[in-house]
PDB file of C-alpha atoms in Angstrom:
ATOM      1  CA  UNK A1374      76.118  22.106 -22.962  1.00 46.00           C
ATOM      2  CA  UNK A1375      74.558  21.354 -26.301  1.00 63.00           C
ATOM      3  CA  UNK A1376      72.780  18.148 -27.178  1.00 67.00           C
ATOM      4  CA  UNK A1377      74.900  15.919 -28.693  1.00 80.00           C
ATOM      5  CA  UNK A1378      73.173  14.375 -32.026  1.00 96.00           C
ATOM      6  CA  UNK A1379      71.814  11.494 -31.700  1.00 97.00           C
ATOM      7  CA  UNK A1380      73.804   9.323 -34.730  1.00 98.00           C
ATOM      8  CA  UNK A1381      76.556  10.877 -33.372  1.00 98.00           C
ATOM      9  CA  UNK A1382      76.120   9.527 -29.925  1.00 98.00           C
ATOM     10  CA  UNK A1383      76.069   6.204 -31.170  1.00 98.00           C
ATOM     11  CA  UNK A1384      79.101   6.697 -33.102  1.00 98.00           C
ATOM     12  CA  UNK A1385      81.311   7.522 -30.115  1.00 98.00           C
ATOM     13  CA  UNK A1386      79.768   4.690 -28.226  1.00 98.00           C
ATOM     14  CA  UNK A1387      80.820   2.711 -31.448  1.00 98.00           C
ATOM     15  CA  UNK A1388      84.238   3.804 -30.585  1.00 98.00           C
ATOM     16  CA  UNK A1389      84.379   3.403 -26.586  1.00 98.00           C
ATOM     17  CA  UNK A1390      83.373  -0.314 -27.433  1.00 97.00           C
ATOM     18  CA  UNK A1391      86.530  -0.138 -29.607  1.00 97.00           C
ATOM     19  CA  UNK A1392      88.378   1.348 -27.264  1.00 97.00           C
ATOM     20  CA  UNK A1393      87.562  -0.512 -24.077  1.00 96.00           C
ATOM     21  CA  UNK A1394      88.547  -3.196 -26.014  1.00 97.00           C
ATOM     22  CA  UNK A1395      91.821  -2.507 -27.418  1.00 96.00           C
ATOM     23  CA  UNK A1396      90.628  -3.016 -31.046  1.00 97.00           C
ATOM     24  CA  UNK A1397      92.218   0.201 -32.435  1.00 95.00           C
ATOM     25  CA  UNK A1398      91.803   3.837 -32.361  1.00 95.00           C
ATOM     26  CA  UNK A1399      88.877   5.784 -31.102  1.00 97.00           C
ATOM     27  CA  UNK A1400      86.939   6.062 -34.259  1.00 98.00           C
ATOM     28  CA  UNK A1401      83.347   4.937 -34.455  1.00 98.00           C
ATOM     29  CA  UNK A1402      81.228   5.105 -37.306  1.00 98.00           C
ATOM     30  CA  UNK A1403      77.570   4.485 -37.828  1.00 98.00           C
ATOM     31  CA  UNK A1404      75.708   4.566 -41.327  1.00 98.00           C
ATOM     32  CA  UNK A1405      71.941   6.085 -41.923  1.00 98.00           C
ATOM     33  CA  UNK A1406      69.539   5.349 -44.723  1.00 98.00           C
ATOM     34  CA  UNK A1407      65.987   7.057 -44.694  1.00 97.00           C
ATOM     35  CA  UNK A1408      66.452   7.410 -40.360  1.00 97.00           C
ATOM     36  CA  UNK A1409      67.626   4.040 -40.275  1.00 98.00           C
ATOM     37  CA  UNK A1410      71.313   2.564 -38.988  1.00 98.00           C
ATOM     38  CA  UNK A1411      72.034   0.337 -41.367  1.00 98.00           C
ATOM     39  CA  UNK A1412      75.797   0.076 -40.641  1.00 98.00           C
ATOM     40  CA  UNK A1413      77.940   0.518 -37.493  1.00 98.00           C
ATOM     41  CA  UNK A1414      81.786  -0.361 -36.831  1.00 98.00           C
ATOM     42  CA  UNK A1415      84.591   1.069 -34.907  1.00 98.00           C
ATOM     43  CA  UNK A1416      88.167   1.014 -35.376  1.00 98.00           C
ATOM     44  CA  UNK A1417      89.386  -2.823 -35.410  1.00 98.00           C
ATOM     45  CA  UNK A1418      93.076  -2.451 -36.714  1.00 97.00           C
ATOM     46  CA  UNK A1419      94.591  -3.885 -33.723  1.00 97.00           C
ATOM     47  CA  UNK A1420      92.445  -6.693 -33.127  1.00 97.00           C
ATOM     48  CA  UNK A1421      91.763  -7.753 -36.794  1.00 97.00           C
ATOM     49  CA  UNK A1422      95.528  -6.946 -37.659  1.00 97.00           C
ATOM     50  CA  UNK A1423      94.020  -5.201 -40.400  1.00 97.00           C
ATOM     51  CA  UNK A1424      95.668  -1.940 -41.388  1.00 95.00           C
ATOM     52  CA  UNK A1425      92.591  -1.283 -43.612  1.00 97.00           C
ATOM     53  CA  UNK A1426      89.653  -1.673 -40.822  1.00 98.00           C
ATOM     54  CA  UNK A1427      89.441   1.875 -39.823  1.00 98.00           C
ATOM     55  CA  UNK A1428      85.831   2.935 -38.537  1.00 98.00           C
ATOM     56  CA  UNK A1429      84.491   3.744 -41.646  1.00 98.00           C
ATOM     57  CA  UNK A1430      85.614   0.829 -43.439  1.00 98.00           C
ATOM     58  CA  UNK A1431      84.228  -1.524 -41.155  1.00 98.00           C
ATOM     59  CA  UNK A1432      81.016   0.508 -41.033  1.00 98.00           C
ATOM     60  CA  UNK A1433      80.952   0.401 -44.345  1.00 98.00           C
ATOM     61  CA  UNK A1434      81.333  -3.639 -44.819  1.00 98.00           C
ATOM     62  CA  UNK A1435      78.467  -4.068 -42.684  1.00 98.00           C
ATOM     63  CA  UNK A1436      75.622  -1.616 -44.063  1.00 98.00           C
ATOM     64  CA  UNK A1437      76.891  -3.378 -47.851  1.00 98.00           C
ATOM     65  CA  UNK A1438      76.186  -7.013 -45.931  1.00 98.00           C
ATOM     66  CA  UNK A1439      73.089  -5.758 -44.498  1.00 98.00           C
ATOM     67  CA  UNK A1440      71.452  -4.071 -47.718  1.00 98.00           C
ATOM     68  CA  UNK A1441      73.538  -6.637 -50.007  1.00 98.00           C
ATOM     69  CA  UNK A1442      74.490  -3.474 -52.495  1.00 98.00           C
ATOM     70  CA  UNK A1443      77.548  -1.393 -52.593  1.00 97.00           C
ATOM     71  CA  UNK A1444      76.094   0.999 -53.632  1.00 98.00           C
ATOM     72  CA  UNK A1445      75.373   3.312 -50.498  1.00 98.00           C
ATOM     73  CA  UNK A1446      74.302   6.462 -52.208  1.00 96.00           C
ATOM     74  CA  UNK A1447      71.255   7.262 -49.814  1.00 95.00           C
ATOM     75  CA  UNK A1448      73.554   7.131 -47.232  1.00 98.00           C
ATOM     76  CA  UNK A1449      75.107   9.394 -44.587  1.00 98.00           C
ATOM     77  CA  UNK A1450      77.909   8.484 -42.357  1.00 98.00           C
ATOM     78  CA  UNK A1451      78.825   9.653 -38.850  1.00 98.00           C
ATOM     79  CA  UNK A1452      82.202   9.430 -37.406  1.00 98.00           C
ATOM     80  CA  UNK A1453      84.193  10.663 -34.600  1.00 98.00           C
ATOM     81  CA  UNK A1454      87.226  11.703 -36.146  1.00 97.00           C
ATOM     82  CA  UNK A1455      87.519  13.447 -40.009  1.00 96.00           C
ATOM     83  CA  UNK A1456      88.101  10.679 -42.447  1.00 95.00           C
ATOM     84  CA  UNK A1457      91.636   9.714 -44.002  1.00 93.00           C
ATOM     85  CA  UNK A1458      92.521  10.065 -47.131  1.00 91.00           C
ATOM     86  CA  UNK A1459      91.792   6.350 -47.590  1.00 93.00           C
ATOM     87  CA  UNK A1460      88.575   6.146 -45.701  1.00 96.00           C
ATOM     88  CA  UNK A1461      87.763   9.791 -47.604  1.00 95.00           C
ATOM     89  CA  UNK A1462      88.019   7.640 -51.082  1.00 95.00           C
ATOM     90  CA  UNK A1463      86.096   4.636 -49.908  1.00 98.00           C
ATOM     91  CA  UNK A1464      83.127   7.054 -49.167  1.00 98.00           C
ATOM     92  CA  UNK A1465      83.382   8.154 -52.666  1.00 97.00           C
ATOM     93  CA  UNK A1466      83.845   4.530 -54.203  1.00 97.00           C
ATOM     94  CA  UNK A1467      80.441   3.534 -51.902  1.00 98.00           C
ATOM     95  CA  UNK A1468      78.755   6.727 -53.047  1.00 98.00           C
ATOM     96  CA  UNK A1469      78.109   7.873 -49.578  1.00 98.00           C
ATOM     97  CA  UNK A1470      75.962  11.121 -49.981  1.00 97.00           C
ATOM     98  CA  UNK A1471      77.200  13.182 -47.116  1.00 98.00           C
ATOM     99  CA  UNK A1472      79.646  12.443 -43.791  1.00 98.00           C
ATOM    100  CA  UNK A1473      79.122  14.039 -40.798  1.00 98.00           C
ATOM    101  CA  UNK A1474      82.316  14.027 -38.572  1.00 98.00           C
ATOM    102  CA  UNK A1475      83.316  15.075 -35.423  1.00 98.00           C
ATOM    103  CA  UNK A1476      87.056  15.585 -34.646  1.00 97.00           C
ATOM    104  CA  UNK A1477      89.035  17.376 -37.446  1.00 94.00           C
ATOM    105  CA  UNK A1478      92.240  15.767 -39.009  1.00 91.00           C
ATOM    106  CA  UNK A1479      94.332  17.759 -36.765  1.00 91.00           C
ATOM    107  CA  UNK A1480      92.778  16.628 -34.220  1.00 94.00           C
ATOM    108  CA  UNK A1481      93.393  12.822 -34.757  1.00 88.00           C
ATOM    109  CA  UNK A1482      97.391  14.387 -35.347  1.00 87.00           C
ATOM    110  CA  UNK A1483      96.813  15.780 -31.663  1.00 88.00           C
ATOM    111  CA  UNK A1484      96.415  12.193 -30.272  1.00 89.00           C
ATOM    112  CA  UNK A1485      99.408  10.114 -32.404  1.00 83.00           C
ATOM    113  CA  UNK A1486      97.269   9.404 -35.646  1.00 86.00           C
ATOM    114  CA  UNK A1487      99.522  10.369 -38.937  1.00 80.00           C
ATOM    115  CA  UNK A1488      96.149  11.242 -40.915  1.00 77.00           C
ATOM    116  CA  UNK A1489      97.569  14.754 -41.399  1.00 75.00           C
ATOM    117  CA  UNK A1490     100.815  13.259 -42.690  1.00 77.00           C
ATOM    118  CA  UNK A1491      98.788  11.609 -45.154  1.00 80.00           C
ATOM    119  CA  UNK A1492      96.807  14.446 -46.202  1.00 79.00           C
ATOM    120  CA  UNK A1493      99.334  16.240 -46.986  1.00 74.00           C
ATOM    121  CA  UNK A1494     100.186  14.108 -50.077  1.00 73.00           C
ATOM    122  CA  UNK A1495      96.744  14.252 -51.857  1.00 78.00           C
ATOM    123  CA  UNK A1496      94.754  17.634 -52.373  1.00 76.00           C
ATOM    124  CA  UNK A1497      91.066  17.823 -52.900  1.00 78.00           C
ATOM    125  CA  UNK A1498      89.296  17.943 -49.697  1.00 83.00           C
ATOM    126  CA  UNK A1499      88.172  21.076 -49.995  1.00 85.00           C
ATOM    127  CA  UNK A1500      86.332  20.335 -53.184  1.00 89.00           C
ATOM    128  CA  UNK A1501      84.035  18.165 -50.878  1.00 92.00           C
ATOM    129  CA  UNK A1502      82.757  20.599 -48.526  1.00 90.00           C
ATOM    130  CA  UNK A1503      79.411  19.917 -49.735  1.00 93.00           C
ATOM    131  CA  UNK A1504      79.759  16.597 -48.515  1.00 96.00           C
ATOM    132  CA  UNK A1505      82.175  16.857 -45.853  1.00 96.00           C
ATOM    133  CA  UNK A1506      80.307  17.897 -42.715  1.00 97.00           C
ATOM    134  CA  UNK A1507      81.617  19.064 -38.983  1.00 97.00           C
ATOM    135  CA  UNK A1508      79.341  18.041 -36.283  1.00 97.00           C
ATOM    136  CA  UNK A1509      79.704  17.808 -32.351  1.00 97.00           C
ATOM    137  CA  UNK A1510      83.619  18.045 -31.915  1.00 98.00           C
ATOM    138  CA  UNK A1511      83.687  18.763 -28.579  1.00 97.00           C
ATOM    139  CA  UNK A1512      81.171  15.489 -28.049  1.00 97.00           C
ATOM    140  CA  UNK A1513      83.856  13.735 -29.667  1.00 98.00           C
ATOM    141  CA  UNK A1514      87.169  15.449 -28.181  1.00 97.00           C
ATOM    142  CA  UNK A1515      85.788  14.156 -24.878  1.00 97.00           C
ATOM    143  CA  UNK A1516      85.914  10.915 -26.338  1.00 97.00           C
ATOM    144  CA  UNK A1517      89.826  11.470 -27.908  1.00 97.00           C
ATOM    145  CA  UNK A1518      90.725  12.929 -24.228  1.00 96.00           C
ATOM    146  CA  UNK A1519      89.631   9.732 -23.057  1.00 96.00           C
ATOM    147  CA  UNK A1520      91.903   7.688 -25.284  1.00 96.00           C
ATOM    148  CA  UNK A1521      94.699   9.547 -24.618  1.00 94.00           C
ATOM    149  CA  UNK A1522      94.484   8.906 -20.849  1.00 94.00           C
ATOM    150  CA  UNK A1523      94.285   4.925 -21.725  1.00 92.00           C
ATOM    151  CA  UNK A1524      96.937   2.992 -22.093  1.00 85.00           C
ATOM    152  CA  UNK A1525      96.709   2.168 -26.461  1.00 81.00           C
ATOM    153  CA  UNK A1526      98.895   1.310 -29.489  1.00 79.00           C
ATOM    154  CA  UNK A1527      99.558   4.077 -32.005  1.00 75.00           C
ATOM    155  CA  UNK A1528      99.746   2.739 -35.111  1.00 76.00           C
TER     156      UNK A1528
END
């Protein structure tokens, strides 16, 4: 079995902490500057009652707090599942410089998630596959299995 990377790693147990807890899906996210996290959050929909506080976003909130810029354009995000089309566009507003991802959009489909429903209505991702990056999906299918088998909202 192949090492799982390490950013990665932290981004699904981002997610299991979301999880466990019933804040939302199972999508973690953590945010790197020069080898540095500098942002982490998981999927707090639920919990926050915040339709807009996927992984990403909330990752995304706190590595702005912590370097008190929006601009995150040394940055690289991991996640566990393939942004939305939202979450896609907020890495663009933030100037993210590459996100690494784990589970493809079908694959969040595969568990409840509508993200493919969505993606259907805006083209363009392929114009990003310089910054749109697949990394350990099997790491992080383990982790969508494990959802599944919970007892969760779909939303």
């Amino acid at each position: 079995m192949k090492a799982t990377d390490k950013y990665m790693q932290m981004a699904i147990e981002e997610a299991r902490e979301g999880i466990t807890h019933g804040h939302g899906g199972p999508f973690g996210t953590v945010i790197v500057k020069d080898g540095v996290v500098v942002g982490r959050g998981h999927n707090r929909v639920l919990i926050d009652h915040d339709p807009t506080c996927h992984g990403e976003v909330s990752a995304m909130r706190d590595a702005g707090k912590r370097l008190g810029t929006y601009n995150l354009s040394d940055c690289d995000l991991y996640t566990t599942g393939e942004p939305c089309p939202m979450c896609l566009c907020a890495c663009l507003w933030a100037h993210i410089r590459r996100v690494y991802y784990g589970c493809t959009i079908e694959d969040n489909g595969r568990i409840g998630f509508r993200d493919d429903k969505f993606d259907g209505l805006f083209s363009g991702r392929d114009k990003l596959s310089d910054m749109l990056v697949p990394l350990d999906r099997e790491a992080c299918l383990e982790l969508f299995d494990e959802f599944a088998r919970m007892q969760h909202t779909i939303y």
